[in-house]
Amino acid sequence: MSVPQGTATEPATAPSAPPRESHARAWKGLGWGFLVKLVILAVINAFGVLTIIAAAQVGSWIVLVGSIVILLVADVVYFTKRSIPLKYLLPGLIFLFVFQVFIFGYTAFIAFTNYGTGHVGTQEQAVEAALIQGERRVEGSPTYPLAVVERAGVLGFAITDAGEVKVGSAEQPLEVVAQTGDTGAPADVPGWQIVPRNDLISDKAMQQEVQELRVPVSDDPNEGSIRTRDGSTGAIYTSTLVWDEQAQTITDTVNGTVYSADDHGNFVAEDGTKLPTGWAVTVGWENFTRLFTDPALFEALSVVAVWTVVFAVLSVAIPFAMGLILAIIYNDPRVRGRKFLRTLFILPYAFPAFMSALLFRGMFNSEFGVINELFFFGANIDWLGDPWLARGAVLFVNIWLTYPYYFLVCTGAIQALPADALEAASIDGASRSRQLRSIILPLVLVATAPLLISSFAFSFNNFTVIYMFNNGGPAIPGAPYALGATDILISAIWDISGVSGGAADYGLASALSIIVFIVVGVIAAIAFRQTRKLEEF
Amino acid sequence: MRKMGIGAVALASAILLAGCSSSPSATPSETEDAAIDASGVTLTIWTDENRKPAIEAAAAAFEEETGGKIELVQKNFEDIRNDFINQVPTGEGPDLTIGAHDWLGALVAAGVVDTIDLGDKADSFEDVALSAMTYDGQLYALPYSLETIALIQNTDLVGEDAPATWDDMIAAGEESGAERPFVINTGGQTGDAYTMYGFQTSFGAPVFVQDDTGSYTSEVGMGGDAGTAFAEWLGAEGEKGTKHISTTIDYDTNNELFASGKAAYTVQGPWAIETLTAQGAKIKVNPIPSAGGETAAPFVGVQGFYLSSQSENALVAQEFLVNYLATDDAQKALYEADPRIPAWSSLAEEVSSDPVIAGFLASSQNGVPMPSIPEMGSVWDLWNAAQVQIIKGADPASTWDKMVADLEAAIG
């Protein structure tokens, strides 16, 4: 660190002094900014190191590498003088990468797999599961008192069977080594050392080994082998499935069926029967093509897709029109109590949307709901059961929820209009409607168009109102995955993903969400281009 | 069944689990007692809010006697199934989790559960509970409670006698002067085939055909004449007929109508009892009456403890299950913290002194386990939707046949 030239008495602020070193690296006197930075970065480093340790412990390598990189970059950026713009950009960039780019990349990765019900783990885990499922306790096998024994690093089991102590290991079948009057677990096994149960339990590796140890009852493998579940008792089990790693097959020893691994993550026999557990594999474009080639899925999804666009467009256009008209009316100085009335208009916007949706569900009930009772003379109008009425109802709810937002926005835009332009127009003899068309509307649109576009994107993915109001119902007859008439694409994705129960297909759901992302992106891009034209207007 | 809102998933579990590493073993104690020294071992158990106090009771005994540690991670019951399936393969799942028996097929298909061996203790459990937790001849979970739905009647309106048939019930309900003789949840427009199942089985139309041993096959059993007869009945009692069954009734409406004395009978589960009696209605629980001539067999659900196939402490977990949960005291503690029909036979007998429990127990004895085969996951949506359409007046026979055909196509 270089010390400023000159004597100690010379003030540091003297104009002749060389440029000071920045806050970035040194703290001189009351540089509180540096202290604050130091504290914040210390906290960030602490959290970062914690994350790195946790990630290393659970073996999440992506998180591990990611957090190391982020931490290093953050320290370098904030402790050097070099990249000043990055100091402002870095937090945003990190959020962008972690919450946007990574999530999108991961979704894209899942979209090319068959990850879902029956295909969640690795092939190794599927084999393990198959072997677990294929191993059964021999019917009528008694539960033997058992001790885990050890000899020269080899683990074995000793059991007490009708007054005899038998011992064996994975390689060596059970043999009688002693007689005992006791019926408890063997206390003394000649030639072997008994592993105290407590040593066993506190040793994770040994626990694992004992868990996997099978001691054959005799030379004949069909007679089964002893295994233990808890380290103190054993029983005879036989395994009916054998895994051949070379051939990638599992053979059922009882009937000779050979299940071979196929390229869709299943063990399939020649007659088409499958073992229940599969594993996740990459399936290429299959999920995308399935969306268009599976007739039942395609028909239901087309209905959903068309409705999504209609819903999104109307959910923006109608509330905007309503908000604008009301804003113009309530901006007129002749309206009394404008401030109070405006506050009332904001109420639906201030109320939590999911609560409103739930309340409206009750109000639209055809028999008990207040809507039929109050407005339709108690007629039994089946708002939620008829596809078209349900669409109307959900649209109504969404309009009710969103028009105050546009009222707010338009009020602000109108109040910002240049008063002189309007005045000049009225002096020139322009009518009210002409003023609206030629001055107010274009200027308000310039201010609100970006908001309209983002609202469109939001409505396109407005899961809450659909899910809370009627969960996409009524069902489209015969549609897979519980798709319904008011489902929009995002709630359809929710149904397909199976998070709500039932069969899950994350691969298909991811493929669909990528398509939705592209559609929303393209529409937003086109719309923003149009906005620029508005500004030139 | 009642559909809950979206629950928040506890992200914390991953961080909590990261802390489970083994510490140096304690000195081996040479006690004669079977109690093991498990200090340094941490068993992680997933539970929901209701069962948490119950497991805490059993865990306390385990911790005191063995020095081991039980870490309870509380989650939404609705989230456990998916989280377990998704997290066990990554190594971040728990050692044990609470769960419902009808998840079993999905858990087996995902390869995330290990078989368990209850040894001699198996005899202490109700048979239906063990068979529900058995898949393809293997036991996968320690059952602890049964639940089922039953007919609940307002004794002030219709007395305590159980109606023998649907017609008897409707007649008694109408005689009582209540606004509605009978009310049943249809999940609003969603449909609720679960609650309706007792009436369906009374026509001899089970959802899947059972083989000789009682295990479900993947053959759909709802088609044919029996299924059509049920569909016709459903249509006749629906909105274009007697209106006894209506899609305007959802879970809350159903309970409100009964609780306020506007309905004489309803079909509900033990979870709704509190709501049903909140306004002072006096109730009696009886088996569901037959509508189609045969015994009405509702679904029996079983709750239990699953062991993860990736557990690193399987021996200790097994010890906890067999020696600390499969005991009189632990089962009693589980019952007291969360009163459901116990799967532990002696306790079930004991608690039957409570007439409500006795009523549900009687109903469960008529019942059948809900199928746990993975195919069941494909059934609900189509099944619920078809019932709603029929209740609303669609042609029963053709709607039902189409549903069965779609279902067979979906199962493949």
Tab-separated table of C-alpha atoms in Angstrom, chain A residues 127-516:
chain	number	residue	atom	x	y	z
A	127	VAL	CA	-31.511	-52.174	-9.989
A	128	GLU	CA	-31.211	-51.823	-6.235
A	129	ALA	CA	-34.970	-51.335	-5.947
A	130	ALA	CA	-35.652	-54.341	-8.171
A	131	LEU	CA	-33.419	-56.514	-6.026
A	132	ILE	CA	-35.170	-55.259	-2.859
A	133	GLN	CA	-38.532	-56.009	-4.410
A	134	GLY	CA	-37.394	-59.412	-5.601
A	135	GLU	CA	-36.082	-60.586	-2.269
A	136	ARG	CA	-38.607	-62.276	-0.031
A	137	ARG	CA	-38.623	-63.930	3.324
A	138	VAL	CA	-38.990	-67.668	2.950
A	139	GLU	CA	-42.448	-68.577	4.073
A	140	GLY	CA	-42.383	-70.165	7.494
A	141	SER	CA	-38.813	-69.118	8.201
A	142	PRO	CA	-38.433	-68.517	11.922
A	143	THR	CA	-36.763	-65.418	13.279
A	144	TYR	CA	-33.348	-66.445	14.601
A	145	PRO	CA	-31.488	-64.601	17.341
A	146	LEU	CA	-28.390	-63.311	15.598
A	147	ALA	CA	-25.008	-61.796	16.273
A	148	VAL	CA	-22.770	-60.074	13.812
A	149	VAL	CA	-19.299	-61.638	13.909
A	150	GLU	CA	-15.968	-60.734	12.419
A	151	ARG	CA	-12.819	-62.668	11.453
A	152	ALA	CA	-9.858	-61.064	9.750
A	153	GLY	CA	-11.916	-58.195	8.425
A	154	VAL	CA	-14.630	-60.497	7.096
A	155	LEU	CA	-18.123	-60.034	8.509
A	156	GLY	CA	-20.432	-62.931	9.138
A	157	PHE	CA	-23.590	-63.885	10.987
A	158	ALA	CA	-23.918	-66.272	13.902
A	159	ILE	CA	-27.405	-67.526	14.732
A	160	THR	CA	-28.895	-69.743	17.380
A	161	ASP	CA	-31.024	-72.460	15.841
A	162	ALA	CA	-32.584	-75.098	18.107
A	163	GLY	CA	-29.745	-75.125	20.601
A	164	GLU	CA	-27.007	-74.963	17.976
A	165	VAL	CA	-24.820	-72.015	17.159
A	166	LYS	CA	-24.300	-71.695	13.420
A	167	VAL	CA	-21.965	-69.277	11.787
A	168	GLY	CA	-21.175	-68.291	8.243
A	169	SER	CA	-20.174	-65.460	5.967
A	170	ALA	CA	-21.016	-64.329	2.469
A	171	GLU	CA	-18.554	-66.835	1.017
A	172	GLN	CA	-19.075	-69.642	3.464
A	173	PRO	CA	-22.504	-71.207	4.159
A	174	LEU	CA	-23.733	-71.678	7.713
A	175	GLU	CA	-22.107	-74.425	9.748
A	176	VAL	CA	-22.629	-75.597	13.290
A	177	VAL	CA	-19.794	-74.513	15.571
A	178	ALA	CA	-21.153	-74.988	19.075
A	179	GLN	CA	-24.023	-76.225	21.171
A	180	THR	CA	-25.775	-73.901	23.545
A	181	GLY	CA	-28.498	-74.236	26.100
A	182	ASP	CA	-29.508	-70.618	25.621
A	183	THR	CA	-32.109	-69.470	23.186
A	184	GLY	CA	-30.757	-65.949	22.946
A	185	ALA	CA	-28.233	-64.559	20.510
A	186	PRO	CA	-24.910	-66.390	20.443
A	187	ALA	CA	-22.611	-65.004	23.141
A	188	ASP	CA	-19.514	-66.903	22.185
A	189	VAL	CA	-18.617	-68.086	18.724
A	190	PRO	CA	-15.430	-70.165	18.399
A	191	GLY	CA	-13.062	-68.795	15.795
A	192	TRP	CA	-15.002	-65.553	15.374
A	193	GLN	CA	-15.182	-62.334	17.289
A	194	ILE	CA	-18.602	-60.961	18.113
A	195	VAL	CA	-19.166	-57.376	17.036
A	196	PRO	CA	-21.040	-55.602	19.830
A	197	ARG	CA	-24.303	-54.305	18.479
A	198	ASN	CA	-23.540	-50.800	19.628
A	199	ASP	CA	-20.310	-50.718	17.635
A	200	LEU	CA	-22.275	-51.850	14.657
A	201	ILE	CA	-24.916	-49.199	15.006
A	202	SER	CA	-22.553	-46.313	15.439
A	203	ASP	CA	-20.494	-47.350	12.428
A	204	LYS	CA	-22.340	-46.278	9.316
A	205	ALA	CA	-20.116	-48.176	6.926
A	206	MET	CA	-20.441	-51.400	8.869
A	207	GLN	CA	-24.183	-50.886	9.156
A	208	GLN	CA	-24.351	-50.644	5.410
A	209	GLU	CA	-22.235	-53.751	5.004
A	210	VAL	CA	-24.335	-55.782	7.439
A	211	GLN	CA	-27.460	-54.548	5.711
A	212	GLU	CA	-26.141	-55.969	2.453
A	213	LEU	CA	-24.631	-59.151	3.858
A	214	ARG	CA	-26.307	-62.432	2.902
A	215	VAL	CA	-25.107	-65.655	4.483
A	216	PRO	CA	-26.168	-68.717	2.489
A	217	VAL	CA	-27.943	-71.384	4.494
A	218	SER	CA	-26.285	-74.172	2.537
A	219	ASP	CA	-24.375	-74.810	-0.673
A	220	ASP	CA	-27.638	-74.806	-2.559
A	221	PRO	CA	-28.424	-71.167	-3.364
A	222	ASN	CA	-32.108	-71.968	-3.784
A	223	GLU	CA	-32.416	-72.603	-0.078
A	224	GLY	CA	-31.896	-68.931	0.523
A	225	SER	CA	-29.692	-66.980	2.822
A	226	ILE	CA	-29.795	-65.327	6.195
A	227	ARG	CA	-30.164	-61.581	6.312
A	228	THR	CA	-30.789	-59.238	9.182
A	229	ARG	CA	-32.956	-56.157	9.329
A	230	ASP	CA	-31.929	-54.851	12.717
A	231	GLY	CA	-28.621	-56.512	13.571
A	232	SER	CA	-30.031	-58.734	16.319
A	233	THR	CA	-32.374	-61.114	14.525
A	234	GLY	CA	-32.172	-62.863	11.204
A	235	ALA	CA	-34.429	-64.796	8.892
A	236	ILE	CA	-34.065	-66.770	5.702
A	237	TYR	CA	-34.660	-64.872	2.495
A	238	THR	CA	-34.494	-65.878	-1.113
A	239	SER	CA	-33.881	-63.554	-3.962
A	240	THR	CA	-35.714	-64.261	-7.157
A	241	LEU	CA	-33.988	-61.614	-9.240
A	242	VAL	CA	-30.361	-61.631	-10.364
A	243	TRP	CA	-28.627	-58.608	-11.903
A	244	ASP	CA	-26.114	-59.149	-14.679
A	245	GLU	CA	-24.185	-55.950	-15.145
A	246	GLN	CA	-22.366	-57.065	-18.302
A	247	ALA	CA	-25.524	-57.915	-20.172
A	248	GLN	CA	-27.608	-55.205	-18.450
A	249	THR	CA	-30.279	-57.726	-17.643
A	250	ILE	CA	-32.214	-58.863	-14.589
A	251	THR	CA	-33.183	-62.510	-14.579
A	252	ASP	CA	-36.040	-63.937	-12.592
A	253	THR	CA	-34.710	-67.255	-11.323
A	254	VAL	CA	-38.175	-68.655	-10.611
A	255	ASN	CA	-39.566	-68.603	-14.126
A	256	GLY	CA	-36.473	-67.694	-16.114
A	257	THR	CA	-37.816	-64.394	-17.453
A	258	VAL	CA	-35.045	-62.069	-18.592
A	259	TYR	CA	-35.686	-58.349	-18.210
A	260	SER	CA	-33.328	-56.243	-20.269
A	261	ALA	CA	-32.702	-52.530	-20.007
A	262	ASP	CA	-34.300	-50.562	-22.831
A	263	ASP	CA	-33.534	-47.034	-23.967
A	264	HIS	CA	-36.566	-45.602	-22.138
A	265	GLY	CA	-35.373	-46.435	-18.679
A	266	ASN	CA	-37.258	-49.661	-18.099
A	267	PHE	CA	-36.425	-53.302	-17.574
A	268	VAL	CA	-38.624	-55.052	-20.107
A	269	ALA	CA	-39.148	-58.751	-20.726
A	270	GLU	CA	-39.703	-60.141	-24.188
A	271	ASP	CA	-43.446	-60.386	-23.677
A	272	GLY	CA	-43.584	-56.696	-22.801
A	273	THR	CA	-43.941	-56.953	-19.031
A	274	LYS	CA	-41.946	-54.373	-17.137
A	275	LEU	CA	-40.389	-54.253	-13.728
A	276	PRO	CA	-42.103	-51.539	-11.706
A	277	THR	CA	-39.058	-49.365	-11.102
A	278	GLY	CA	-37.449	-47.528	-13.994
A	279	TRP	CA	-34.897	-44.756	-14.159
A	280	ALA	CA	-34.689	-41.368	-15.817
A	281	VAL	CA	-33.094	-41.252	-19.265
A	282	THR	CA	-32.784	-38.676	-22.004
A	283	VAL	CA	-35.479	-39.189	-24.582
A	284	GLY	CA	-34.661	-36.403	-27.016
A	285	TRP	CA	-37.517	-34.497	-28.617
A	286	GLU	CA	-40.087	-37.108	-27.663
A	287	ASN	CA	-41.865	-34.931	-25.096
A	288	PHE	CA	-42.234	-32.137	-27.638
A	289	THR	CA	-43.498	-34.400	-30.400
A	290	ARG	CA	-45.899	-36.092	-27.982
A	291	LEU	CA	-47.608	-32.776	-27.354
A	292	PHE	CA	-48.601	-32.701	-30.996
A	293	THR	CA	-48.987	-36.347	-31.922
A	294	ASP	CA	-50.917	-37.826	-28.996
A	295	PRO	CA	-54.510	-37.113	-30.137
A	296	ALA	CA	-56.136	-37.063	-26.673
A	297	LEU	CA	-53.442	-34.748	-25.352
A	298	PHE	CA	-53.329	-32.554	-28.438
A	299	GLU	CA	-57.088	-31.988	-28.593
A	300	ALA	CA	-57.319	-31.053	-24.934
A	301	LEU	CA	-54.226	-28.858	-25.122
A	302	SER	CA	-55.506	-27.023	-28.208
A	303	VAL	CA	-58.635	-26.048	-26.296
A	304	VAL	CA	-56.432	-24.965	-23.408
A	305	ALA	CA	-54.060	-22.998	-25.655
A	306	VAL	CA	-56.826	-21.090	-27.463
A	307	TRP	CA	-58.532	-20.273	-24.178
A	308	THR	CA	-55.206	-19.127	-22.707
A	309	VAL	CA	-54.749	-16.548	-25.460
A	310	VAL	CA	-58.354	-15.396	-25.242
A	311	PHE	CA	-58.144	-15.200	-21.467
A	312	ALA	CA	-54.895	-13.237	-21.543
A	313	VAL	CA	-56.059	-10.770	-24.210
A	314	LEU	CA	-59.440	-10.140	-22.602
A	315	SER	CA	-57.916	-9.955	-19.128
A	316	VAL	CA	-55.801	-7.070	-20.322
A	317	ALA	CA	-58.127	-5.324	-22.786
A	318	ILE	CA	-61.341	-5.187	-20.737
A	319	PRO	CA	-59.845	-4.073	-17.417
A	320	PHE	CA	-57.731	-1.516	-19.254
A	321	ALA	CA	-60.764	-0.074	-21.031
A	322	MET	CA	-62.725	-0.011	-17.799
A	323	GLY	CA	-59.867	1.494	-15.861
A	324	LEU	CA	-59.304	4.158	-18.484
A	325	ILE	CA	-62.965	5.189	-18.720
A	326	LEU	CA	-63.339	5.337	-14.962
A	327	ALA	CA	-60.085	7.244	-14.648
A	328	ILE	CA	-61.272	9.858	-17.144
A	329	ILE	CA	-64.619	10.176	-15.384
A	330	TYR	CA	-63.176	10.403	-11.908
A	331	ASN	CA	-60.526	12.842	-13.013
A	332	ASP	CA	-63.142	15.418	-13.949
A	333	PRO	CA	-63.109	18.289	-11.460
A	334	ARG	CA	-66.909	18.280	-11.429
A	335	VAL	CA	-66.962	14.926	-9.576
A	336	ARG	CA	-67.298	15.510	-5.850
A	337	GLY	CA	-65.339	13.472	-3.334
A	338	ARG	CA	-62.925	12.278	-5.994
A	339	LYS	CA	-60.178	11.298	-3.595
A	340	PHE	CA	-62.478	9.198	-1.460
A	341	LEU	CA	-64.070	7.472	-4.430
A	342	ARG	CA	-60.701	6.760	-5.984
A	343	THR	CA	-59.595	5.076	-2.771
A	344	LEU	CA	-62.662	2.858	-2.865
A	345	PHE	CA	-61.816	1.794	-6.397
A	346	ILE	CA	-58.458	0.503	-5.254
A	347	LEU	CA	-59.984	-1.900	-2.730
A	348	PRO	CA	-60.297	-4.986	-4.956
A	349	TYR	CA	-56.681	-4.473	-5.936
A	350	ALA	CA	-55.595	-4.296	-2.315
A	351	PHE	CA	-57.374	-7.508	-1.361
A	352	PRO	CA	-55.324	-10.733	-1.772
A	353	ALA	CA	-56.195	-12.270	-5.128
A	354	PHE	CA	-56.344	-15.858	-3.949
A	355	MET	CA	-58.782	-14.951	-1.186
A	356	SER	CA	-61.012	-13.162	-3.661
A	357	ALA	CA	-60.909	-16.141	-6.000
A	358	LEU	CA	-61.945	-18.491	-3.208
A	359	LEU	CA	-64.753	-16.158	-2.141
A	360	PHE	CA	-66.000	-15.867	-5.688
A	361	ARG	CA	-66.069	-19.640	-5.996
A	362	GLY	CA	-68.607	-19.715	-3.187
A	363	MET	CA	-70.552	-16.805	-4.623
A	364	PHE	CA	-70.857	-18.499	-8.004
A	365	ASN	CA	-72.210	-21.742	-6.503
A	366	SER	CA	-75.378	-22.418	-8.458
A	367	GLU	CA	-77.472	-23.389	-5.465
A	368	PHE	CA	-76.055	-21.514	-2.501
A	369	GLY	CA	-74.155	-18.677	-4.147
A	370	VAL	CA	-75.252	-15.078	-3.731
A	371	ILE	CA	-74.810	-14.304	-7.421
A	372	ASN	CA	-77.735	-16.432	-8.491
A	373	GLU	CA	-79.736	-15.468	-5.444
A	374	LEU	CA	-79.311	-11.711	-5.743
A	375	PHE	CA	-78.925	-11.059	-9.436
A	376	PHE	CA	-80.758	-13.905	-11.100
A	377	PHE	CA	-83.808	-14.307	-8.850
A	378	GLY	CA	-82.605	-17.609	-7.412
A	379	ALA	CA	-82.310	-19.279	-10.806
A	380	ASN	CA	-80.087	-22.346	-10.847
A	381	ILE	CA	-77.474	-21.073	-13.252
A	382	ASP	CA	-74.609	-23.547	-13.235
A	383	TRP	CA	-71.779	-21.033	-13.391
A	384	LEU	CA	-68.997	-23.429	-12.571
A	385	GLY	CA	-70.307	-26.486	-14.378
A	386	ASP	CA	-70.899	-25.207	-17.886
A	387	PRO	CA	-67.668	-24.671	-19.846
A	388	TRP	CA	-68.740	-21.322	-21.318
A	389	LEU	CA	-70.315	-19.939	-18.167
A	390	ALA	CA	-67.244	-21.016	-16.182
A	391	ARG	CA	-65.000	-19.187	-18.645
A	392	GLY	CA	-67.179	-16.113	-18.328
A	393	ALA	CA	-67.116	-16.358	-14.553
A	394	VAL	CA	-63.363	-16.693	-14.276
A	395	LEU	CA	-62.917	-13.801	-16.689
A	396	PHE	CA	-65.305	-11.721	-14.613
A	397	VAL	CA	-63.348	-12.492	-11.443
A	398	ASN	CA	-60.089	-11.586	-13.095
A	399	ILE	CA	-61.497	-8.341	-14.477
A	400	TRP	CA	-62.823	-7.430	-11.056
A	401	LEU	CA	-59.395	-8.102	-9.618
A	402	THR	CA	-57.382	-6.158	-12.187
A	403	TYR	CA	-59.366	-3.115	-13.326
A	404	PRO	CA	-58.372	-1.061	-10.233
A	405	TYR	CA	-54.765	-1.467	-11.296
A	406	TYR	CA	-55.476	0.167	-14.641
A	407	PHE	CA	-57.635	2.759	-12.971
A	408	LEU	CA	-54.626	3.660	-10.862
A	409	VAL	CA	-52.201	3.662	-13.772
A	410	CYS	CA	-54.483	5.639	-16.087
A	411	THR	CA	-55.285	8.196	-13.407
A	412	GLY	CA	-51.581	8.804	-13.028
A	413	ALA	CA	-51.057	9.056	-16.777
A	414	ILE	CA	-53.966	11.417	-17.278
A	415	GLN	CA	-52.822	13.702	-14.492
A	416	ALA	CA	-49.436	13.908	-16.165
A	417	LEU	CA	-50.942	15.055	-19.496
A	418	PRO	CA	-49.758	18.505	-20.656
A	419	ALA	CA	-52.556	20.833	-19.684
A	420	ASP	CA	-51.592	23.413	-22.322
A	421	ALA	CA	-52.025	20.942	-25.181
A	422	LEU	CA	-55.550	20.119	-24.039
A	423	GLU	CA	-56.353	23.736	-23.538
A	424	ALA	CA	-55.049	24.626	-26.979
A	425	ALA	CA	-57.142	21.849	-28.487
A	426	SER	CA	-60.340	23.089	-26.878
A	427	ILE	CA	-59.588	26.663	-27.970
A	428	ASP	CA	-59.172	25.339	-31.504
A	429	GLY	CA	-62.640	23.903	-31.159
A	430	ALA	CA	-61.830	20.195	-30.798
A	431	SER	CA	-64.702	18.215	-29.322
A	432	ARG	CA	-64.258	16.103	-26.158
A	433	SER	CA	-64.204	12.893	-28.171
A	434	ARG	CA	-61.701	14.339	-30.614
A	435	GLN	CA	-59.468	15.358	-27.698
A	436	LEU	CA	-59.775	11.848	-26.304
A	437	ARG	CA	-58.882	10.200	-29.581
A	438	SER	CA	-56.086	12.471	-30.674
A	439	ILE	CA	-54.422	13.598	-27.469
A	440	ILE	CA	-55.404	11.701	-24.351
A	441	LEU	CA	-55.464	8.159	-25.718
A	442	PRO	CA	-52.132	8.276	-27.589
A	443	LEU	CA	-50.323	9.879	-24.675
A	444	VAL	CA	-51.816	7.499	-22.133
A	445	LEU	CA	-50.958	4.547	-24.357
A	446	VAL	CA	-47.332	5.608	-24.599
A	447	ALA	CA	-47.134	5.588	-20.836
A	448	THR	CA	-49.053	2.361	-20.273
A	449	ALA	CA	-48.144	0.140	-23.244
A	450	PRO	CA	-45.180	-1.513	-21.519
A	451	LEU	CA	-47.430	-2.212	-18.529
A	452	LEU	CA	-50.059	-3.716	-20.813
A	453	ILE	CA	-47.500	-6.044	-22.315
A	454	SER	CA	-46.190	-7.201	-18.989
A	455	SER	CA	-49.785	-7.654	-17.797
A	456	PHE	CA	-50.424	-9.789	-20.827
A	457	ALA	CA	-47.477	-11.983	-19.948
A	458	PHE	CA	-48.716	-12.136	-16.361
A	459	SER	CA	-52.284	-13.047	-17.364
A	460	PHE	CA	-50.902	-15.692	-19.675
A	461	ASN	CA	-49.394	-17.324	-16.602
A	462	ASN	CA	-51.973	-16.262	-14.002
A	463	PHE	CA	-52.061	-19.573	-12.201
A	464	THR	CA	-53.498	-18.295	-8.923
A	465	VAL	CA	-56.856	-17.113	-10.134
A	466	ILE	CA	-57.515	-20.261	-12.156
A	467	TYR	CA	-56.357	-22.663	-9.473
A	468	MET	CA	-58.136	-20.944	-6.628
A	469	PHE	CA	-61.336	-20.145	-8.466
A	470	ASN	CA	-62.229	-23.557	-9.854
A	471	ASN	CA	-58.986	-25.431	-10.495
A	472	GLY	CA	-59.511	-25.396	-14.240
A	473	GLY	CA	-62.859	-27.186	-14.138
A	474	PRO	CA	-65.204	-28.352	-15.540
A	475	ALA	CA	-63.214	-31.266	-16.919
A	476	ILE	CA	-62.900	-31.747	-20.664
A	477	PRO	CA	-64.467	-35.190	-21.168
A	478	GLY	CA	-61.851	-37.856	-21.804
A	479	ALA	CA	-58.882	-35.506	-21.475
A	480	PRO	CA	-55.806	-36.958	-19.801
A	481	TYR	CA	-54.246	-35.279	-16.763
A	482	ALA	CA	-57.507	-33.701	-15.513
A	483	LEU	CA	-57.435	-30.879	-18.050
A	484	GLY	CA	-60.488	-28.660	-17.856
A	485	ALA	CA	-62.315	-26.003	-19.818
A	486	THR	CA	-60.928	-23.027	-17.904
A	487	ASP	CA	-57.404	-24.398	-17.573
A	488	ILE	CA	-54.806	-22.071	-19.011
A	489	LEU	CA	-51.465	-23.470	-20.109
A	490	ILE	CA	-49.748	-22.864	-16.799
A	491	SER	CA	-52.437	-24.694	-14.802
A	492	ALA	CA	-52.361	-27.459	-17.416
A	493	ILE	CA	-48.630	-27.750	-16.748
A	494	TRP	CA	-49.416	-28.007	-13.046
A	495	ASP	CA	-51.845	-30.862	-13.720
A	496	ILE	CA	-49.409	-32.678	-16.014
A	497	SER	CA	-46.536	-32.342	-13.578
A	498	GLY	CA	-48.594	-34.395	-11.138
A	499	VAL	CA	-47.578	-32.311	-8.156
A	500	SER	CA	-51.180	-32.410	-7.021
A	501	GLY	CA	-51.123	-36.218	-6.906
A	502	GLY	CA	-51.621	-38.833	-9.566
A	503	ALA	CA	-49.165	-39.716	-12.270
A	504	ALA	CA	-46.366	-37.176	-12.642
A	505	ASP	CA	-44.669	-36.401	-15.936
A	506	TYR	CA	-42.100	-33.707	-15.288
A	507	GLY	CA	-40.520	-34.159	-18.701
A	508	LEU	CA	-43.742	-33.399	-20.543
A	509	ALA	CA	-44.578	-30.544	-18.184
A	510	SER	CA	-41.143	-29.000	-18.770
A	511	ALA	CA	-41.494	-29.327	-22.530
A	512	LEU	CA	-44.837	-27.568	-22.364
A	513	SER	CA	-43.493	-24.814	-20.152
A	514	ILE	CA	-40.689	-24.158	-22.620
A	515	ILE	CA	-43.244	-23.778	-25.383
A	516	VAL	CA	-45.218	-21.375	-23.193
